[in-house]
mmCIF file of C-alpha atoms in Angstrom:
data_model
loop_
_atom_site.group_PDB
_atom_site.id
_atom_site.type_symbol
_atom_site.label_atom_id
_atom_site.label_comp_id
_atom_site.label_asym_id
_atom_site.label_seq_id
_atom_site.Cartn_x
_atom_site.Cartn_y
_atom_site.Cartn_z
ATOM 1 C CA UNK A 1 -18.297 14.070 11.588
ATOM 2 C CA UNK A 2 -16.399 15.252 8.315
ATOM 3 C CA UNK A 3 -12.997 13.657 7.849
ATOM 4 C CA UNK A 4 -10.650 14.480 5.039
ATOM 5 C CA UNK A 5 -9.870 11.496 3.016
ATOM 6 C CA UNK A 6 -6.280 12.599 3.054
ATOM 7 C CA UNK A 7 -5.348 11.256 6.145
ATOM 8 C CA UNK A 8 -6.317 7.803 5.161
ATOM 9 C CA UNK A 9 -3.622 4.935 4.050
ATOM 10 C CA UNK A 10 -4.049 3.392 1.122
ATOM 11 C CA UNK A 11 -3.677 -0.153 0.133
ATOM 12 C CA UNK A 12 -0.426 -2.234 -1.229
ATOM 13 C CA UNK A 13 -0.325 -4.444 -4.343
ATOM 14 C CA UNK A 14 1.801 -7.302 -5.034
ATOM 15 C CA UNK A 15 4.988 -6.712 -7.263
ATOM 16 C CA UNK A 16 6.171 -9.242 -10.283
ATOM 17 C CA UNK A 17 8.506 -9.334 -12.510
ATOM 18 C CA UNK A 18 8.049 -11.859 -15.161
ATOM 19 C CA UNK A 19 10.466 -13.926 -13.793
ATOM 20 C CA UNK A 20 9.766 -16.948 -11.616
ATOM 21 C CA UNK A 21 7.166 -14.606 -9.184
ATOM 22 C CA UNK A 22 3.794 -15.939 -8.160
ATOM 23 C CA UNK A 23 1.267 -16.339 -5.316
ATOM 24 C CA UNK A 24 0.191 -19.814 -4.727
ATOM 25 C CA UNK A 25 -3.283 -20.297 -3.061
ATOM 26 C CA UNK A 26 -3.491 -23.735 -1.707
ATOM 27 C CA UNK A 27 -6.617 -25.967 -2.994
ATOM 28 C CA UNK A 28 -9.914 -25.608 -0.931
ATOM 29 C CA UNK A 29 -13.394 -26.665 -1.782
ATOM 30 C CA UNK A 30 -14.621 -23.384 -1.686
ATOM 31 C CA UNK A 31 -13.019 -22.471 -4.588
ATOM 32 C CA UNK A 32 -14.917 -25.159 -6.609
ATOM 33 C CA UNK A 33 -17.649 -23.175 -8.538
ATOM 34 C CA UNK A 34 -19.110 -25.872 -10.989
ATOM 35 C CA UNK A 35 -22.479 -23.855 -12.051
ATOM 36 C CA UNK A 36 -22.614 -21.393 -9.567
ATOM 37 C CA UNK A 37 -22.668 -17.597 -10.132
ATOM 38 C CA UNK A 38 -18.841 -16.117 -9.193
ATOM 39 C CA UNK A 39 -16.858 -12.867 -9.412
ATOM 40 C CA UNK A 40 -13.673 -12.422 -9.829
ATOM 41 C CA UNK A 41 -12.098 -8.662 -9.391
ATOM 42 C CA UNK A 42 -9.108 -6.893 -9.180
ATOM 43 C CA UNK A 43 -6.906 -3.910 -10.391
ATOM 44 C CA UNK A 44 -3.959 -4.480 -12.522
ATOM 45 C CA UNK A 45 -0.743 -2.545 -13.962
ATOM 46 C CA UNK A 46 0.945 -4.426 -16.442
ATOM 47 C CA UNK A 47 4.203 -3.691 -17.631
ATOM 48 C CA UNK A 48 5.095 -6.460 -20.046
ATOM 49 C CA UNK A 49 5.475 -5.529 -23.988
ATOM 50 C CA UNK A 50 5.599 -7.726 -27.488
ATOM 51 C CA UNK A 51 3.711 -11.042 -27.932
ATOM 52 C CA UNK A 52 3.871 -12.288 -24.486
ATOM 53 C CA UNK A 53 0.537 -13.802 -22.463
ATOM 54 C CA UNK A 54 0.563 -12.748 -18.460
ATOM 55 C CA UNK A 55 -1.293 -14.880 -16.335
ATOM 56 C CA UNK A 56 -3.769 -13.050 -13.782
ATOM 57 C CA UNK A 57 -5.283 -15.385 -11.992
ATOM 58 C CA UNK A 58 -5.312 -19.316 -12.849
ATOM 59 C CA UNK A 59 -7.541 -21.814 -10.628
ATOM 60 C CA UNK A 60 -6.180 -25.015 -11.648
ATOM 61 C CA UNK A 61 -8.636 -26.333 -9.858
ATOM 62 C CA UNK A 62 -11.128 -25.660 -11.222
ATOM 63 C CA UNK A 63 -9.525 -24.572 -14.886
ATOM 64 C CA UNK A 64 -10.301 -21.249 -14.711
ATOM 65 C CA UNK A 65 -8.034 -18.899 -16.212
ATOM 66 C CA UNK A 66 -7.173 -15.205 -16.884
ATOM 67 C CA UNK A 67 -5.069 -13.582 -18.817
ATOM 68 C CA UNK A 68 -3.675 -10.287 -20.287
ATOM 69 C CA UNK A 69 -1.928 -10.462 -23.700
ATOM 70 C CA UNK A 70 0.500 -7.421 -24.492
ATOM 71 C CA UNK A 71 0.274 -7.970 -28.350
ATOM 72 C CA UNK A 72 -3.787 -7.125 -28.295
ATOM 73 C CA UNK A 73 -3.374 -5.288 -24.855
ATOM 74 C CA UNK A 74 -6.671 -7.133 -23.840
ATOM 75 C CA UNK A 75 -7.887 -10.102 -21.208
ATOM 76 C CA UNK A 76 -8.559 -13.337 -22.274
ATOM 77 C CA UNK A 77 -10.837 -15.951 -20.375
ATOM 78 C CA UNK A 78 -11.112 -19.440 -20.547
ATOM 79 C CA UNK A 79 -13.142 -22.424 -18.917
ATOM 80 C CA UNK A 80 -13.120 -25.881 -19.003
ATOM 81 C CA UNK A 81 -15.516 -28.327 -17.598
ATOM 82 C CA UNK A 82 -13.954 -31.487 -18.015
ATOM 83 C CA UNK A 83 -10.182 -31.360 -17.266
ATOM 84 C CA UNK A 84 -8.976 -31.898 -20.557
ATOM 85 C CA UNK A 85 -8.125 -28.212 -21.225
ATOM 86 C CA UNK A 86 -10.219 -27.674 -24.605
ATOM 87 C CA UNK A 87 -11.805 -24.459 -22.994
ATOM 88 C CA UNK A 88 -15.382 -26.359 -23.900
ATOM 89 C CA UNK A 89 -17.193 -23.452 -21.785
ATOM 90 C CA UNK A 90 -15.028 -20.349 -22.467
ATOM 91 C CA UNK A 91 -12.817 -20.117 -25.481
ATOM 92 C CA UNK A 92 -13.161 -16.809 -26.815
ATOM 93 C CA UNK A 93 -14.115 -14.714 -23.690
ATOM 94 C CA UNK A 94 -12.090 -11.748 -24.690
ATOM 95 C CA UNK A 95 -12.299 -8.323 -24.265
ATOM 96 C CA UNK A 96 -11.534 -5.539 -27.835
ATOM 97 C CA UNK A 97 -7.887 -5.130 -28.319
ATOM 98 C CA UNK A 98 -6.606 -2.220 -27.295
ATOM 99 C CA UNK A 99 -8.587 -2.126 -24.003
ATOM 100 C CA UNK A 100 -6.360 -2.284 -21.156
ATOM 101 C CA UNK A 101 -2.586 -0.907 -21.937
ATOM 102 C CA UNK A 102 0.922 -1.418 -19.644
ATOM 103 C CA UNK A 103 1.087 1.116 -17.434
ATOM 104 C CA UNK A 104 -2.329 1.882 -16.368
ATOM 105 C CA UNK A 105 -4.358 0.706 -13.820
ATOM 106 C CA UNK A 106 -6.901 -1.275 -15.020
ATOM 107 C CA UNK A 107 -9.748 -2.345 -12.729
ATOM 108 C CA UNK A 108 -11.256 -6.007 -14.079
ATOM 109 C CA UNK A 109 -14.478 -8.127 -12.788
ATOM 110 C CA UNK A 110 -15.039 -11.567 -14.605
ATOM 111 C CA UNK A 111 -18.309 -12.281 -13.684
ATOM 112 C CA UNK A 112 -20.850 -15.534 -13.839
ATOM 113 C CA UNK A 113 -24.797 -14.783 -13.450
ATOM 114 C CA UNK A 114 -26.654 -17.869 -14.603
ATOM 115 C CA UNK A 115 -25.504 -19.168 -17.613
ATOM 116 C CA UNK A 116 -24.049 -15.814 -18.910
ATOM 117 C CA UNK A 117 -20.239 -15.132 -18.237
ATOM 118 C CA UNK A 118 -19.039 -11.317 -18.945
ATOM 119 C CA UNK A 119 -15.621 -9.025 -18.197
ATOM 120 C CA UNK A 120 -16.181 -5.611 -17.030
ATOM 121 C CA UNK A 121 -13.116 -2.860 -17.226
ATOM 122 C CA UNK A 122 -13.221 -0.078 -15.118
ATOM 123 C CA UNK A 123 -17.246 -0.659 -14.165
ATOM 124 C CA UNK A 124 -18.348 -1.303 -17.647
ATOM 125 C CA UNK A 125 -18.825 -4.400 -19.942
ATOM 126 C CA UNK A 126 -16.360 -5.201 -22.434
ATOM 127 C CA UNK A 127 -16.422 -7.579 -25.228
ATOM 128 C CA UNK A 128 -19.787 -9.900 -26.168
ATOM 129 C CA UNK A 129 -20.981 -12.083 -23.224
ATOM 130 C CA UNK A 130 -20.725 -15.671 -23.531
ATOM 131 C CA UNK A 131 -22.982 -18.463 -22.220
ATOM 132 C CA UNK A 132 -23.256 -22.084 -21.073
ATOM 133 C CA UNK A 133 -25.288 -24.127 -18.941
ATOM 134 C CA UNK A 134 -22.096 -26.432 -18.094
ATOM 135 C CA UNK A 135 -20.120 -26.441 -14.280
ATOM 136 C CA UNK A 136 -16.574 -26.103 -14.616
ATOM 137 C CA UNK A 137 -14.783 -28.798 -13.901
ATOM 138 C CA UNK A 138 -12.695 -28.956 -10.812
ATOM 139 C CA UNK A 139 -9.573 -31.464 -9.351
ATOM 140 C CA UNK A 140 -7.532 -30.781 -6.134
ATOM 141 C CA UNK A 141 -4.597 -28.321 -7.133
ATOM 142 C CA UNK A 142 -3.634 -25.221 -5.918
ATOM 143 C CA UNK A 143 -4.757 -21.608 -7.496
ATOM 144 C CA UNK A 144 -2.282 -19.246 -8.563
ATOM 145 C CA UNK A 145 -1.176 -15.339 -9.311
ATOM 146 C CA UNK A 146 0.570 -14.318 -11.084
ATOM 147 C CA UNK A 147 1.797 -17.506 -12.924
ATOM 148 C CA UNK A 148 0.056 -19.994 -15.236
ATOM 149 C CA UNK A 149 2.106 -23.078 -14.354
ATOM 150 C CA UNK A 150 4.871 -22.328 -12.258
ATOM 151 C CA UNK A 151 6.776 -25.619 -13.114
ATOM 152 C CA UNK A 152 6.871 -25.071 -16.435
ATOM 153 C CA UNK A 153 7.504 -21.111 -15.890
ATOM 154 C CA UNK A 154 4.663 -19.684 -18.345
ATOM 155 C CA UNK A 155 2.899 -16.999 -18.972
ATOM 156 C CA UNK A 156 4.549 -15.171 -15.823
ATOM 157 C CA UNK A 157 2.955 -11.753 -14.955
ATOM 158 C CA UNK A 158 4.906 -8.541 -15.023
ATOM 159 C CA UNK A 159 3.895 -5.382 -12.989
ATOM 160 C CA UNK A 160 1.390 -4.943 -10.509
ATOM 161 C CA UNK A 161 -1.541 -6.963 -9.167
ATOM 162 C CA UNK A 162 -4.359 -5.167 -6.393
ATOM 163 C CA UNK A 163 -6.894 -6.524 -4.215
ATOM 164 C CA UNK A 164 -7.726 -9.710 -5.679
ATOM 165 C CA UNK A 165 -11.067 -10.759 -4.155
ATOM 166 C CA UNK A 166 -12.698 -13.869 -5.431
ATOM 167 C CA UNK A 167 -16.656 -14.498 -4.688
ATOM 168 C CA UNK A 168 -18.041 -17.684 -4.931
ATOM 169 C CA UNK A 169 -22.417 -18.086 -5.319
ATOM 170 C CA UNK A 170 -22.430 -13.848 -5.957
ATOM 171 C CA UNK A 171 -22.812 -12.323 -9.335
ATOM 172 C CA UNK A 172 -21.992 -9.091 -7.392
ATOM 173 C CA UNK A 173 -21.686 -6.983 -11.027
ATOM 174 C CA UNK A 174 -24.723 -7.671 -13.643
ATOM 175 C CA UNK A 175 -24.870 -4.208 -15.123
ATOM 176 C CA UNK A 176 -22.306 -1.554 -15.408
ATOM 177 C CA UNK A 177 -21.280 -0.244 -12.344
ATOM 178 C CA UNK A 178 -18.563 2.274 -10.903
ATOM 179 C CA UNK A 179 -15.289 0.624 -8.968
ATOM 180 C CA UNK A 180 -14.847 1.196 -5.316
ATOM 181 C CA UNK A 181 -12.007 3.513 -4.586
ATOM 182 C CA UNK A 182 -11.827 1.959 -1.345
ATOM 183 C CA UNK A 183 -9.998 -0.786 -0.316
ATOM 184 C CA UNK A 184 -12.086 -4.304 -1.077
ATOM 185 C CA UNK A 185 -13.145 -5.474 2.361
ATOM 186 C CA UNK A 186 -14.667 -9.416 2.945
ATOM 187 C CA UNK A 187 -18.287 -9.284 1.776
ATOM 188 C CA UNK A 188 -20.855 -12.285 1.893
ATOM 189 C CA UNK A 189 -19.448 -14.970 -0.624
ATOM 190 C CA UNK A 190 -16.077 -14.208 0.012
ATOM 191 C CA UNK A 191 -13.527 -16.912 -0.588
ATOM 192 C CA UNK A 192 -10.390 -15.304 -1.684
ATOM 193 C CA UNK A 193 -9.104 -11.480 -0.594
ATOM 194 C CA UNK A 194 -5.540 -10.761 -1.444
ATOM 195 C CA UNK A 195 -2.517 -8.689 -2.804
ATOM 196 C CA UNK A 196 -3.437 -5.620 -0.282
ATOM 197 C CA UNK A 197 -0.929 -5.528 1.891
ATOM 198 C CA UNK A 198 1.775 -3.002 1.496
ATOM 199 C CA UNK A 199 4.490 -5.312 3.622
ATOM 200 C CA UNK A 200 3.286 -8.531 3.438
ATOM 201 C CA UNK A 201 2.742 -10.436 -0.245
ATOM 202 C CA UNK A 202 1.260 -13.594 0.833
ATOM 203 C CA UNK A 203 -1.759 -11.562 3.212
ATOM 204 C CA UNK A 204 -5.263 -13.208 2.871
ATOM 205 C CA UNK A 205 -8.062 -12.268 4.714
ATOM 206 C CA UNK A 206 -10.239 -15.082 4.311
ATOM 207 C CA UNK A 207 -7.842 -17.808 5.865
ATOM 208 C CA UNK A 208 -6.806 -19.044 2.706
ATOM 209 C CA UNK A 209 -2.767 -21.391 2.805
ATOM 210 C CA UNK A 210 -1.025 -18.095 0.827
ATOM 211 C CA UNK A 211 2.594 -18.221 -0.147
ATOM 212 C CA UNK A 212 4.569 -15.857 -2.005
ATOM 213 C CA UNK A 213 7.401 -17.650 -4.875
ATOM 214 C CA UNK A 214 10.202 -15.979 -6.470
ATOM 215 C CA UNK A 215 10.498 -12.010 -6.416
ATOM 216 C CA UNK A 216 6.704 -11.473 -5.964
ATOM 217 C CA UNK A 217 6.866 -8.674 -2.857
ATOM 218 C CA UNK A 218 4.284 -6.374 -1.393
ATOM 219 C CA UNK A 219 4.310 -2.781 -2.832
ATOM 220 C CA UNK A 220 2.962 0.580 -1.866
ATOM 221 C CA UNK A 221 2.188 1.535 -5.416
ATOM 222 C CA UNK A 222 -1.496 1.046 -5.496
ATOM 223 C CA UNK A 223 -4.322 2.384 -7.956
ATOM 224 C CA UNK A 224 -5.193 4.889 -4.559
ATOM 225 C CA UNK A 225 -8.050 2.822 -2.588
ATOM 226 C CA UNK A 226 -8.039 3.872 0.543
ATOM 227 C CA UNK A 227 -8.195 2.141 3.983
ATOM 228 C CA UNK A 228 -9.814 2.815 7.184
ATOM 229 C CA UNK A 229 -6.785 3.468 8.616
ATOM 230 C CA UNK A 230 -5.547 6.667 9.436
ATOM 231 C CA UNK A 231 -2.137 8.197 8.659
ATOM 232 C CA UNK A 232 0.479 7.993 11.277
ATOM 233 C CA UNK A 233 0.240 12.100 12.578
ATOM 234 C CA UNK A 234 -3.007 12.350 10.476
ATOM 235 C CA UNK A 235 -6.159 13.522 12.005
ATOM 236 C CA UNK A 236 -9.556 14.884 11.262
ATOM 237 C CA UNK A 237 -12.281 17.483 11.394
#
């Protein structure tokens, strides 16, 4: 059975827009990764412009964050393993400036195999690898998209945010590899799967407390991954 992939939906993303908007993943131990392998993945279409950091993804609790900076248009990474935020395991995770622009969708995987921590854009690696033996240090706060620290309103994400899905345990990219154009689905070692839905912001598909702050809304403008579901009136042959 052939069936013409454009009949298919495709997936949402979650609109911000640097003001106040952010998705707030309550704490769970299963976002803890201390030494384990993890990846983190997602598609994103910034829109911000001049100096200004936007936060991707920030797991306060385990001080884990990611960032894209519109004055090198590239994403930063940093680690800490003891709370105090000196970024003693990841400092200068970077990726070259110039590497991912506003207003393109940008597919990014930061990825732990071992001791060896690496971004990939668009399926391939970017920037040097970096390496430590150390666990990153965790405490019992909430994750967030979208927003660094929403009390204190920085580093606030403007544009577009797709399929976040966060594995814990799986290094599932070590090499250079080619992004799914469909829509992520819950694999082994998934513990976070989000910003999908084209009607609902705060959707997660793994269970996870999800609540959507300020303007962030679900949005049909997507990178084009595709769902299982077919169009309303679509059919196939």
């Amino acid at each position: 059975k052939i069936t013409s992939t454009e009949t298919f939906e495709t997936t949402g993303s979650v609109q911000f827009d640097g003001t106040g908007d952010y998705l707030n993943i309550a704490d769970s131990d299963d976002l803890d990764f201390g030494s384990e392998d993890f990846t983190i993945e997602c598609w994103i279409l910034p829109s911000g412009s001049g100096g200004n950091t936007f936060n991707i993804f920030y797991n306060k609790g385990v001080d884990l964050q990611c960032y894209w900076r519109s004055n090198t248009n590239r994403i930063e990474v940093f680690a800490d393993a003891n709370g105090t935020t000196d970024y003693d395991i990841l400092n200068t995770l970077n990726t070259p400036t110039g590497s991912v622009n506003s207003g393109v969708w940008t597919h990014v995987a930061i990825v732990r195999s071992g001791n060896t921590f690496q971004i990939y854009l668009n399926g391939k690696a970017s920037g040097s690898p970096k390496t430590s033996t150390s666990a990153i240090g965790s405490n019992s706060t909430d994750a967030t998209i979208g927003d660094y620290k929403p009390d204190l309103s920085k580093y606030e994400f403007n544009g577009h945010i797709s399929n976040v899905r966060v594995l814990k345990g799986v290094a599932l990219y070590t090499s250079n590899f080619k992004p799914s154009m469909r829509e992520l689905e819950v694999i082994p070692g998934t513990v976070l799967l989000t910003c999908q839905s084209k009607t609902d912001a705060a959707l997660e598909k793994t269970g996870k407390t999800t609540t959507a702050n300020g303007n962030a809304v679900a949005c049909e403008l997507t990178p084009g991954l595709l769902t299982p579901i077919v169009k309303s009136g679509g059919g196939s042959a």
